[in-house]
Short mmCIF file of C-alpha atoms in Angstrom, two decimals:
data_model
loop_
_atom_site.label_atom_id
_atom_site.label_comp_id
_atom_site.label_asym_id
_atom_site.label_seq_id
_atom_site.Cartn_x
_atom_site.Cartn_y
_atom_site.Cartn_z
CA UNK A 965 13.27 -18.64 -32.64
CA UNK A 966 10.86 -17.76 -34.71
CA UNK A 967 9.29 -14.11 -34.91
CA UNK A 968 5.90 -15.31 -33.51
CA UNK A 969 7.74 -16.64 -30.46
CA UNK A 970 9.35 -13.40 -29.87
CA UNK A 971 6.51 -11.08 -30.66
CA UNK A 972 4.58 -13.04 -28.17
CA UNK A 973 7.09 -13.58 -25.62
CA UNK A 974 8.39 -9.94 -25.44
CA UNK A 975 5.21 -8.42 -24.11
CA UNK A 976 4.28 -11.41 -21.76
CA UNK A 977 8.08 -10.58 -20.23
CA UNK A 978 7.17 -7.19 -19.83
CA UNK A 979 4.15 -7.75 -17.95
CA UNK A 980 5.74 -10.14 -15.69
CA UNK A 981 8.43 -7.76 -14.78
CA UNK A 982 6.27 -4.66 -14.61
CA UNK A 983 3.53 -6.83 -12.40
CA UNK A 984 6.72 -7.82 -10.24
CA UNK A 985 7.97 -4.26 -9.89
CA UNK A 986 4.81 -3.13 -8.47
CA UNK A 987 4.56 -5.83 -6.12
CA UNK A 988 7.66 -6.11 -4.93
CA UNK A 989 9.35 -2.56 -5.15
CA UNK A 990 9.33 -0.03 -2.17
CA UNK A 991 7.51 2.61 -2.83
CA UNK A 992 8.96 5.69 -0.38
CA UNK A 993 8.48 9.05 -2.45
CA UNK A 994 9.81 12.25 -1.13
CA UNK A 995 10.20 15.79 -2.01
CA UNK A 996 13.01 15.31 -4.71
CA UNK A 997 11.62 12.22 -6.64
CA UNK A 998 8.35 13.81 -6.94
CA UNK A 999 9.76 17.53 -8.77
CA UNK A 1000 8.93 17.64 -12.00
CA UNK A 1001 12.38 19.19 -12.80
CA UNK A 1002 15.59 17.85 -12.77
CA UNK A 1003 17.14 21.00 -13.28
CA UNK A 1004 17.59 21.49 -9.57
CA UNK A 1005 15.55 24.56 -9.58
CA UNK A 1006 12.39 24.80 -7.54
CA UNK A 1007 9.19 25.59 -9.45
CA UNK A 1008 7.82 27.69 -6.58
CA UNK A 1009 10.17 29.87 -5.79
CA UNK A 1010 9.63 33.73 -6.14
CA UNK A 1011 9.14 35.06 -9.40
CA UNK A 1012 9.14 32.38 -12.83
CA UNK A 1013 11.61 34.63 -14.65
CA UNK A 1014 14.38 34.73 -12.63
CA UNK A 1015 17.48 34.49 -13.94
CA UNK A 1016 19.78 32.24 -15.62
CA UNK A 1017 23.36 32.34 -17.02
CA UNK A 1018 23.35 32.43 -20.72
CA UNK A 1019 26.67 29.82 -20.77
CA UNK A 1020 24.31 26.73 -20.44
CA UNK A 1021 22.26 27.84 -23.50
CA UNK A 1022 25.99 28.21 -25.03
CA UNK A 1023 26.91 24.98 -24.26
CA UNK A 1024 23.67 23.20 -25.18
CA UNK A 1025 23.59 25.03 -28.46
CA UNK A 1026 27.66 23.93 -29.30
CA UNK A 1027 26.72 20.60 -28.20
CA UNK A 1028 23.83 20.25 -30.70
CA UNK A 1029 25.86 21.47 -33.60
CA UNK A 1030 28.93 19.08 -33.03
CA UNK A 1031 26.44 16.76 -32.25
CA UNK A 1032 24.98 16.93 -35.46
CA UNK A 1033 28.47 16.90 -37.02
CA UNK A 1034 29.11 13.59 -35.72
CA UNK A 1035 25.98 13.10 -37.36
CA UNK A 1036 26.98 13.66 -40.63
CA UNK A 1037 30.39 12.29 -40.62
CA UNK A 1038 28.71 8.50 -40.71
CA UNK A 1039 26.80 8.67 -43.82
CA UNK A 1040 29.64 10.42 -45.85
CA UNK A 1041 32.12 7.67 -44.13
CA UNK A 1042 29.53 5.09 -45.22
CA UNK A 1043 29.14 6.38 -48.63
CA UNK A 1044 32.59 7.64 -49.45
CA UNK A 1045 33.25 5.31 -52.71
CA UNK A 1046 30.04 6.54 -54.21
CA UNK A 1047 30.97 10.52 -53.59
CA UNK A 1048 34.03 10.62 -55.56
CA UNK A 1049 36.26 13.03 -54.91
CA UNK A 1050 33.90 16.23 -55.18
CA UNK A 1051 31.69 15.03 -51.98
CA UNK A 1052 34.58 14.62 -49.96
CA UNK A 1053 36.43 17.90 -50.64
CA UNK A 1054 32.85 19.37 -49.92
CA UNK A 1055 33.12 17.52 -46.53
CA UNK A 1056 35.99 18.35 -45.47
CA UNK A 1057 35.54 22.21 -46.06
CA UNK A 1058 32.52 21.52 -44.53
CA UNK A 1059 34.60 20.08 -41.01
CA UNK A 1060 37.24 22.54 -41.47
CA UNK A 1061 34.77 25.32 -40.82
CA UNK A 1062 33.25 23.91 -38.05
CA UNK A 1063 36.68 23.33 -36.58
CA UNK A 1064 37.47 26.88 -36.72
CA UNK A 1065 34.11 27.46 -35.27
CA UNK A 1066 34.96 25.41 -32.23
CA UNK A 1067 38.71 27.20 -32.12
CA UNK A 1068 37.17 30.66 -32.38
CA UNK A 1069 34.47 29.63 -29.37
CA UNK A 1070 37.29 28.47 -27.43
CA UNK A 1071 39.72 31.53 -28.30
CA UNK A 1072 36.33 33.76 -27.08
CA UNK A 1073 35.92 31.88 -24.01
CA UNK A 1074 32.72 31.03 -24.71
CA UNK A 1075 33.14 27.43 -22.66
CA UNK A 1076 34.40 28.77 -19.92
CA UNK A 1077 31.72 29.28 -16.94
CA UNK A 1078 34.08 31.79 -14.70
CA UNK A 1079 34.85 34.85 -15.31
CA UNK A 1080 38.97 33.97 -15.76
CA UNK A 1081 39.53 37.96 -15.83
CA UNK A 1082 39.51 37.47 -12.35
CA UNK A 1083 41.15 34.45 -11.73
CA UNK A 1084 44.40 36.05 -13.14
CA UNK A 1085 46.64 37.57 -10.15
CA UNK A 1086 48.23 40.90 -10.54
CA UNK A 1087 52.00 40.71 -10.74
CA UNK A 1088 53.85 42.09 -7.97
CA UNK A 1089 56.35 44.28 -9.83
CA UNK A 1090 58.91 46.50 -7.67
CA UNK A 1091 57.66 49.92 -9.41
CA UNK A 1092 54.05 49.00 -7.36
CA UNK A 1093 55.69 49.11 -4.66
CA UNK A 1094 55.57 52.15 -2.58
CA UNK A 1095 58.69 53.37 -0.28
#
């Protein structure tokens, strides 16, 4: 195919199956497809500040920055030859301390979303005991 046929052919598809869509798809809204949020939070209820554990800001943040360590790991994979040596010391340094970042979070408890202070039972020792 050439790339006329597909530049024309991709947008005539598209309003075919957009045009069929409409015509052809139910269209039974209710309360929950209509929310603009998908957090699962209403927008109306009481006050707009209420609020909101800090662990899913946590979370999102350590996502991001391993995120954008898988990021980087490609184009120093891809150009490892032309590096040398140098670049790839300076990479791995550059893992290894966001590996201990990710132990130290972990160590913290800083991915955990309970409280596991109170998840751990008291041990029944025979001194607790009272006679």
């Amino acid at each position: 195919m050439s790339l006329t046929v597909i530049i024309l052919f991709v947008p005539v598809l598209v309003l075919i199956l957009l045009l069929a869509n409409a015509l052809l798809a139910t269209h039974r809204p209710d309360s929950e497809k209509v929310t603009p949020y998908e957090s699962g939070f209403s927008p109306f209820l009481g006050q707009t500040r209420a609020p909101f554990n800090i662990q899913y800001y946590l979370v999102a943040v350590l996502f991001l920055l391993f995120d954008l360590e898988v990021l980087l790991l490609y184009p120093i994979a891809v150009s490892l030859y032309s590096v040398s040596t140098y670049g790839f010391v300076i990479a791995i340094i550059f893992f290894v301390i966001l590996t201990l970042g990710l132990v130290y979070e972990i160590g913290q408890g800083a991915l955990y979303f309970t409280d596991q202070r109170s998840s751990i039972k008291p041990v029944n020792n025979a001194s607790d005991k009272v006679s």
